[in-house]
mmCIF file of C-alpha atoms in Angstrom:
data_model
loop_
_atom_site.group_PDB
_atom_site.id
_atom_site.type_symbol
_atom_site.label_atom_id
_atom_site.label_comp_id
_atom_site.label_asym_id
_atom_site.label_seq_id
_atom_site.Cartn_x
_atom_site.Cartn_y
_atom_site.Cartn_z
ATOM 1 C CA MET L 1 100.762 113.458 78.474
ATOM 2 C CA MET L 2 102.334 114.251 81.915
ATOM 3 C CA ARG L 3 106.084 114.632 81.833
ATOM 4 C CA LEU L 4 108.045 113.288 84.712
ATOM 5 C CA LEU L 5 111.585 113.772 85.776
ATOM 6 C CA TRP L 6 113.147 111.283 88.463
ATOM 7 C CA LEU L 7 116.040 112.580 90.517
ATOM 8 C CA SER L 8 117.648 110.130 92.748
ATOM 9 C CA ALA L 9 119.965 111.477 95.599
ATOM 10 C CA LEU L 10 121.214 108.963 98.175
ATOM 11 C CA ALA L 11 118.988 106.210 97.222
ATOM 12 C CA CYS L 12 118.944 102.357 97.182
ATOM 13 C CA ASN L 13 116.545 102.344 94.088
ATOM 14 C CA GLY L 14 114.008 100.480 96.233
ATOM 15 C CA ASN L 15 111.450 102.931 95.100
ATOM 16 C CA ALA L 16 112.186 102.764 91.525
ATOM 17 C CA HIS L 17 112.047 98.918 91.572
ATOM 18 C CA ALA L 18 108.711 99.011 93.426
ATOM 19 C CA LEU L 19 107.305 101.145 90.686
ATOM 20 C CA LEU L 20 108.255 98.478 88.211
ATOM 21 C CA ASN L 21 106.394 95.855 89.894
ATOM 22 C CA TYR L 22 103.148 97.633 89.856
ATOM 23 C CA PRO L 23 100.638 95.306 88.205
ATOM 24 C CA GLY L 24 99.005 97.855 86.262
ATOM 25 C CA PHE L 25 102.237 99.472 85.049
ATOM 26 C CA LYS L 26 102.171 98.789 81.430
ATOM 27 C CA VAL L 27 98.629 100.506 81.173
ATOM 28 C CA TRP L 28 99.396 103.154 83.534
ATOM 29 C CA GLN L 29 102.536 104.708 81.963
ATOM 30 C CA LYS L 30 100.855 105.059 78.638
ATOM 31 C CA GLU L 31 99.615 108.381 80.184
ATOM 32 C CA PHE L 32 102.933 109.475 81.156
ATOM 33 C CA GLU L 33 106.303 110.329 79.626
ATOM 34 C CA TRP L 34 109.481 109.927 81.251
ATOM 35 C CA LEU L 35 112.174 113.001 80.819
ATOM 36 C CA TYR L 36 114.331 111.129 82.796
ATOM 37 C CA HIS L 37 114.140 107.798 84.901
ATOM 38 C CA PRO L 38 117.417 106.000 85.900
ATOM 39 C CA LEU L 39 115.741 102.616 84.918
ATOM 40 C CA LEU L 40 113.232 103.414 82.277
ATOM 41 C CA PRO L 41 113.421 104.723 78.797
ATOM 42 C CA SER L 42 113.769 108.408 78.815
ATOM 43 C CA GLU L 43 113.803 111.376 76.440
ATOM 44 C CA TYR L 44 117.009 112.896 77.957
ATOM 45 C CA SER L 45 120.222 111.219 79.310
ATOM 46 C CA PHE L 46 121.374 112.094 82.782
ATOM 47 C CA LYS L 47 124.246 114.168 81.164
ATOM 48 C CA GLU L 48 121.657 116.101 79.490
ATOM 49 C CA VAL L 49 119.490 116.589 82.706
ATOM 50 C CA GLU L 50 122.697 117.459 84.568
ATOM 51 C CA LYS L 51 123.299 120.291 81.939
ATOM 52 C CA GLY L 52 119.645 121.663 82.558
ATOM 53 C CA MET L 53 118.551 120.497 79.110
ATOM 54 C CA ALA L 54 115.384 118.679 80.218
ATOM 55 C CA GLU L 55 112.317 121.017 79.666
ATOM 56 C CA GLY L 56 108.711 120.958 80.141
ATOM 57 C CA CYS L 57 108.728 118.862 83.649
ATOM 58 C CA ASP L 58 105.275 118.628 84.890
ATOM 59 C CA VAL L 59 106.077 116.559 88.014
ATOM 60 C CA LEU L 60 109.568 116.479 89.661
ATOM 61 C CA LEU L 61 109.968 113.166 91.562
ATOM 62 C CA VAL L 62 112.636 113.391 94.212
ATOM 63 C CA ASP L 63 114.197 109.982 95.500
ATOM 64 C CA GLY L 64 116.609 109.424 98.291
ATOM 65 C CA THR L 65 117.985 111.404 101.168
ATOM 66 C CA LEU L 66 119.486 114.900 100.480
ATOM 67 C CA GLU L 67 122.853 115.674 101.666
ATOM 68 C CA GLU L 68 124.730 118.983 101.994
ATOM 69 C CA GLY L 69 127.356 119.148 99.268
ATOM 70 C CA TYR L 70 126.547 116.091 97.333
ATOM 71 C CA VAL L 71 127.405 115.961 93.812
ATOM 72 C CA LYS L 72 125.325 114.051 91.386
ATOM 73 C CA TYR L 73 127.939 113.232 88.557
ATOM 74 C CA ARG L 74 129.498 116.675 88.119
ATOM 75 C CA ARG L 75 126.741 118.969 89.452
ATOM 76 C CA PRO L 76 125.721 119.567 93.070
ATOM 77 C CA TYR L 77 122.451 117.788 93.630
ATOM 78 C CA MET L 78 120.794 120.919 95.297
ATOM 79 C CA GLU L 79 121.466 122.972 92.163
ATOM 80 C CA LEU L 80 119.621 120.377 90.135
ATOM 81 C CA LEU L 81 116.798 120.238 92.509
ATOM 82 C CA GLU L 82 116.448 123.924 92.573
ATOM 83 C CA HIS L 83 116.741 124.154 88.772
ATOM 84 C CA TYR L 84 114.005 121.424 87.889
ATOM 85 C CA GLY L 85 111.854 122.347 91.058
ATOM 86 C CA LYS L 86 111.049 125.871 89.777
ATOM 87 C CA GLN L 87 109.912 124.729 86.361
ATOM 88 C CA ALA L 88 107.787 121.763 87.750
ATOM 89 C CA HIS L 89 104.042 122.221 88.686
ATOM 90 C CA HIS L 90 104.253 119.395 91.392
ATOM 91 C CA ILE L 91 107.063 117.817 93.526
ATOM 92 C CA VAL L 92 106.683 114.626 94.825
ATOM 93 C CA THR L 93 109.127 113.255 97.350
ATOM 94 C CA VAL L 94 109.234 109.323 96.642
ATOM 95 C CA GLY L 95 109.737 107.149 99.841
ATOM 96 C CA THR L 96 110.679 107.990 103.430
ATOM 97 C CA CYS L 97 114.369 109.058 102.766
ATOM 98 C CA ALA L 98 113.347 111.743 100.367
ATOM 99 C CA THR L 99 110.400 112.990 102.695
ATOM 100 C CA PHE L 100 111.996 112.704 106.177
ATOM 101 C CA GLY L 101 115.656 111.717 105.615
ATOM 102 C CA GLY L 102 115.078 107.804 106.463
ATOM 103 C CA ILE L 103 117.667 105.305 106.771
ATOM 104 C CA PHE L 104 120.595 107.271 105.009
ATOM 105 C CA ALA L 105 120.008 110.303 107.173
ATOM 106 C CA GLN L 106 121.365 107.840 110.061
ATOM 107 C CA GLY L 107 124.857 107.589 108.431
ATOM 108 C CA GLY L 108 126.156 111.207 108.297
ATOM 109 C CA LYS L 109 125.587 114.874 108.980
ATOM 110 C CA GLY L 110 123.783 117.489 106.968
ATOM 111 C CA ARG L 111 121.368 114.736 105.589
ATOM 112 C CA SER L 112 117.596 115.165 105.454
ATOM 113 C CA GLY L 113 114.335 114.861 103.378
ATOM 114 C CA LEU L 114 113.198 117.728 101.121
ATOM 115 C CA HIS L 115 111.115 119.537 103.644
ATOM 116 C CA PHE L 116 111.883 117.503 106.873
ATOM 117 C CA ARG L 117 114.521 116.139 108.948
ATOM 118 C CA GLY L 118 112.653 113.547 110.839
ATOM 119 C CA ASP L 119 109.582 115.721 111.993
ATOM 120 C CA GLU L 120 111.486 118.946 112.035
ATOM 121 C CA ARG L 121 110.519 121.305 109.290
ATOM 122 C CA LEU L 122 113.314 122.626 107.168
ATOM 123 C CA ASP L 123 113.197 126.097 105.300
ATOM 124 C CA ILE L 124 115.973 125.287 102.557
ATOM 125 C CA PHE L 125 113.300 124.543 99.905
ATOM 126 C CA LYS L 126 110.410 126.511 101.534
ATOM 127 C CA ASN L 127 109.468 128.024 98.193
ATOM 128 C CA PHE L 128 108.614 124.484 96.974
ATOM 129 C CA TRP L 129 106.308 123.844 99.857
ATOM 130 C CA GLN L 130 102.935 124.515 98.510
ATOM 131 C CA LYS L 131 103.582 122.322 95.341
ATOM 132 C CA SER L 132 105.116 119.362 97.226
ATOM 133 C CA ILE L 133 103.488 116.180 98.211
ATOM 134 C CA SER L 134 105.019 113.551 100.310
ATOM 135 C CA LEU L 135 104.758 109.847 99.844
ATOM 136 C CA PRO L 136 106.728 108.250 102.540
ATOM 137 C CA GLY L 137 107.129 104.427 102.577
ATOM 138 C CA CYS L 138 110.217 102.006 102.514
ATOM 139 C CA PRO L 139 109.821 101.674 99.694
ATOM 140 C CA VAL L 140 106.618 103.482 98.690
ATOM 141 C CA GLN L 141 103.874 101.428 97.783
ATOM 142 C CA PRO L 142 103.418 101.359 94.052
ATOM 143 C CA GLU L 143 99.781 101.839 94.180
ATOM 144 C CA VAL L 144 100.219 105.055 96.197
ATOM 145 C CA LEU L 145 102.682 106.500 93.794
ATOM 146 C CA ALA L 146 100.897 105.526 90.563
ATOM 147 C CA GLY L 147 97.571 106.809 92.003
ATOM 148 C CA THR L 148 98.872 109.954 93.181
ATOM 149 C CA LEU L 149 100.528 110.736 89.958
ATOM 150 C CA SER L 150 97.211 109.840 88.130
ATOM 151 C CA LEU L 151 95.095 112.256 90.370
ATOM 152 C CA LEU L 152 97.528 114.991 89.596
ATOM 153 C CA LYS L 153 97.245 114.421 85.845
ATOM 154 C CA ARG L 154 93.322 114.612 86.270
ATOM 155 C CA LYS L 155 93.993 117.936 88.267
ATOM 156 C CA THR L 156 92.063 116.394 91.125
ATOM 157 C CA ASP L 157 92.304 118.314 94.405
ATOM 158 C CA ILE L 158 94.421 116.210 96.903
ATOM 159 C CA PRO L 159 93.816 116.824 100.690
ATOM 160 C CA LEU L 160 96.901 116.728 102.618
ATOM 161 C CA ASP L 161 97.916 116.278 106.208
ATOM 162 C CA PRO L 162 100.473 118.476 107.899
ATOM 163 C CA LEU L 163 103.321 116.467 106.701
ATOM 164 C CA ARG L 164 102.087 116.776 103.084
ATOM 165 C CA ARG L 165 100.733 113.276 102.833
ATOM 166 C CA PRO L 166 97.573 112.639 100.745
ATOM 167 C CA LYS L 167 94.779 111.624 103.272
ATOM 168 C CA TYR L 168 93.504 109.429 100.547
ATOM 169 C CA TYR L 169 96.416 107.022 101.489
ATOM 170 C CA TYR L 170 97.704 108.178 104.907
ATOM 171 C CA ALA L 171 94.468 109.007 106.783
ATOM 172 C CA TYR L 172 94.460 105.384 108.019
ATOM 173 C CA THR L 173 96.829 103.354 110.257
ATOM 174 C CA VAL L 174 98.306 100.116 108.996
ATOM 175 C CA HIS L 175 96.250 98.287 111.738
ATOM 176 C CA ASP L 176 93.112 99.123 109.803
ATOM 177 C CA GLY L 177 91.982 96.011 107.789
ATOM 178 C CA CYS L 178 94.825 93.835 109.397
ATOM 179 C CA ILE L 179 93.755 90.285 109.521
ATOM 180 C CA ARG L 180 95.153 89.818 112.894
ATOM 181 C CA ASN L 181 92.951 92.397 114.740
ATOM 182 C CA GLU L 182 90.916 89.469 116.725
ATOM 183 C CA TYR L 183 94.183 88.623 118.134
ATOM 184 C CA PHE L 184 94.984 92.199 119.060
ATOM 185 C CA GLU L 185 91.461 92.601 120.764
ATOM 186 C CA TYR L 186 92.057 89.618 122.933
ATOM 187 C CA LYS L 187 95.729 90.666 123.680
ATOM 188 C CA ILE L 188 97.222 87.454 122.207
ATOM 189 C CA ASP L 189 100.646 87.565 120.682
ATOM 190 C CA GLU L 190 102.159 83.969 120.452
ATOM 191 C CA HIS L 191 103.133 84.855 117.150
ATOM 192 C CA ARG L 192 105.693 82.944 115.017
ATOM 193 C CA PHE L 193 107.169 84.731 111.923
ATOM 194 C CA GLY L 194 105.551 83.635 108.667
ATOM 195 C CA ARG L 195 102.403 82.225 110.533
ATOM 196 C CA LEU L 196 98.887 83.511 110.167
ATOM 197 C CA GLU L 197 98.199 83.449 113.726
ATOM 198 C CA GLY L 198 98.772 85.833 116.459
ATOM 199 C CA CYS L 199 99.044 89.708 116.944
ATOM 200 C CA MET L 200 102.675 91.146 116.692
ATOM 201 C CA PHE L 201 101.977 94.267 118.746
ATOM 202 C CA TYR L 202 102.568 92.825 122.339
ATOM 203 C CA ASP L 203 106.084 91.302 121.901
ATOM 204 C CA HIS L 204 107.321 91.611 118.223
ATOM 205 C CA GLY L 205 107.586 95.236 117.648
ATOM 206 C CA CYS L 206 104.593 95.802 115.312
ATOM 207 C CA GLN L 207 103.797 99.482 114.832
ATOM 208 C CA GLY L 208 100.758 99.026 112.785
ATOM 209 C CA THR L 209 98.425 100.726 115.502
ATOM 210 C CA TYR L 210 100.008 103.949 115.343
ATOM 211 C CA THR L 211 101.730 104.072 111.787
ATOM 212 C CA HIS L 212 99.923 105.952 109.011
ATOM 213 C CA GLY L 213 99.319 103.957 105.771
ATOM 214 C CA SER L 214 96.851 101.853 103.745
ATOM 215 C CA CYS L 215 99.079 98.781 103.474
ATOM 216 C CA ASN L 216 96.161 96.747 104.662
ATOM 217 C CA LYS L 217 93.479 98.449 102.805
ATOM 218 C CA ILE L 218 95.391 98.622 99.380
ATOM 219 C CA LEU L 219 97.387 95.406 99.375
ATOM 220 C CA TRP L 220 100.970 95.359 97.810
ATOM 221 C CA ASN L 221 100.547 94.495 94.290
ATOM 222 C CA GLY L 222 97.162 93.215 95.082
ATOM 223 C CA LEU L 223 98.458 90.473 97.025
ATOM 224 C CA GLY L 224 99.511 91.034 100.709
ATOM 225 C CA SER L 225 101.108 93.131 103.319
ATOM 226 C CA LYS L 226 103.803 92.719 105.906
ATOM 227 C CA THR L 227 101.390 92.020 108.760
ATOM 228 C CA ARG L 228 99.430 89.524 106.477
ATOM 229 C CA ASN L 229 102.463 87.506 105.687
ATOM 230 C CA GLY L 230 103.659 87.226 109.237
ATOM 231 C CA GLN L 231 106.184 90.219 109.460
ATOM 232 C CA PRO L 232 105.599 93.001 111.955
ATOM 233 C CA CYS L 233 104.980 96.619 110.491
ATOM 234 C CA MET L 234 108.011 98.771 110.948
ATOM 235 C CA GLY L 235 106.306 102.192 110.945
ATOM 236 C CA CYS L 236 108.225 103.043 107.588
ATOM 237 C CA THR L 237 105.810 105.961 106.684
ATOM 238 C CA GLU L 238 106.524 107.898 109.887
ATOM 239 C CA PRO L 239 109.039 110.579 110.351
ATOM 240 C CA ASP L 240 110.984 108.674 113.275
ATOM 241 C CA PHE L 241 111.615 105.640 110.956
ATOM 242 C CA PRO L 242 113.897 103.755 111.391
ATOM 243 C CA LYS L 243 113.722 102.939 115.245
ATOM 244 C CA GLU L 244 115.902 100.640 117.206
ATOM 245 C CA ASN L 245 115.126 97.087 117.777
ATOM 246 C CA LEU L 246 112.541 96.831 115.020
ATOM 247 C CA TRP L 247 111.309 93.468 116.013
ATOM 248 C CA GLN L 248 111.075 93.980 119.940
ATOM 249 C CA THR L 249 108.223 95.899 121.751
ATOM 250 C CA PRO L 250 109.435 98.295 124.197
ATOM 251 C CA LYS L 251 107.678 97.937 127.527
ATOM 252 C CA HIS L 252 107.018 99.595 130.746
ATOM 253 C CA MET L 253 106.185 97.253 133.571
ATOM 254 C CA GLY L 254 105.196 94.616 130.940
ATOM 255 C CA ILE L 255 102.950 97.257 129.189
ATOM 256 C CA PRO L 256 103.671 98.363 125.616
ATOM 257 C CA ALA L 257 105.419 101.579 125.976
ATOM 258 C CA ARG L 258 103.499 103.187 123.069
ATOM 259 C CA MET L 259 99.806 102.942 122.809
ATOM 260 C CA PRO L 260 97.689 102.603 119.689
ATOM 261 C CA LEU L 261 96.959 105.948 118.134
ATOM 262 C CA GLY L 262 94.650 108.179 120.202
ATOM 263 C CA VAL L 263 94.096 105.470 122.912
ATOM 264 C CA PRO L 264 94.499 106.758 126.420
ATOM 265 C CA ARG L 265 96.882 104.343 128.608
ATOM 266 C CA ARG L 266 93.867 104.076 131.169
ATOM 267 C CA ALA L 267 91.351 103.016 128.460
ATOM 268 C CA TYR L 268 93.991 100.509 126.977
ATOM 269 C CA LEU L 269 94.532 99.022 130.624
ATOM 270 C CA SER L 270 90.794 98.638 131.311
ATOM 271 C CA LEU L 271 90.015 96.953 128.131
ATOM 272 C CA ALA L 272 93.241 94.726 128.547
ATOM 273 C CA GLY L 273 92.055 93.526 131.839
ATOM 274 C CA ILE L 274 88.742 92.434 130.453
ATOM 275 C CA ALA L 275 90.068 90.711 127.399
ATOM 276 C CA LYS L 276 92.593 88.710 129.317
ATOM 277 C CA ALA L 277 89.869 87.510 131.742
ATOM 278 C CA PHE L 278 88.568 85.215 128.958
ATOM 279 C CA ARG L 279 90.601 82.510 127.208
ATOM 280 C CA ILE L 280 89.236 82.006 123.748
ATOM 281 C CA GLU L 281 90.500 78.540 122.658
ATOM 282 C CA ARG L 282 90.087 79.180 119.020
ATOM 283 C CA PHE L 283 92.758 81.765 119.084
ATOM 284 C CA TYR L 284 95.407 79.356 120.593
ATOM 285 C CA THR L 285 95.119 76.864 117.797
ATOM 286 C CA PRO L 286 96.161 77.059 114.097
ATOM 287 C CA LEU L 287 93.388 78.801 111.859
ATOM 288 C CA MET L 288 93.133 75.458 109.802
ATOM 289 C CA LYS L 289 94.544 71.975 110.606
ATOM 290 C CA GLU L 290 96.953 70.620 108.279
ATOM 291 C CA GLU L 291 96.065 67.155 106.350
#
């Protein structure tokens, strides 16, 4: 059994609830033992955790935004993190707040993720860097969290990117696997929220073309993703999340201000000119007629 300890800082509990919705949760959790989790039966109460009584932590799961001076019940949170971080074999930041600071970092000074404030690397817990893994997301996809812990249990080598994100899950963009790619290629937005037709990159703020994540390759709970359900990708796995005006595409001279990942503006403009020279009627009608 691998022993897990979940420490929440400034958090909304979204990551904890997302894990509870993992379709394979009952089977998956048989391989793990919770020393402490705020919502699940655990070996120790939080009062015991606070006193440093929980022992044998294999993986420390850090949830929520860190804040200087933040006291968790009666003990400074940073002390708890230092205490259990030293005994853990691995440290996993669960969600964007614990990784980069996220939404809660917008509301006060001295707030950050474990190793980053946005994309700025911090030194405060640099002794934990080599055993840390970042799992950003708002919330983190339960398949990504459960899968990463299973890989750690099997002692599988996990390749990471410079932000400590597993390449298994973050080497793609959300655009990969999006069912709206035909509309993207022909530069057709004409989207209405909740509808299956239309790309959301051009007018509705979709950030899927430059956001690292596997939301459209590993569907949420095996069912869907934001873009499949008609909502733009909000870029929640990136250090600069959240941006302003999430459902609007910033533009310069009518052209999206930010290009798809790795695409030069000149190449984009050339292909856009060719695509717009043709009108494909199928893309301007519903995918299926209603009875």
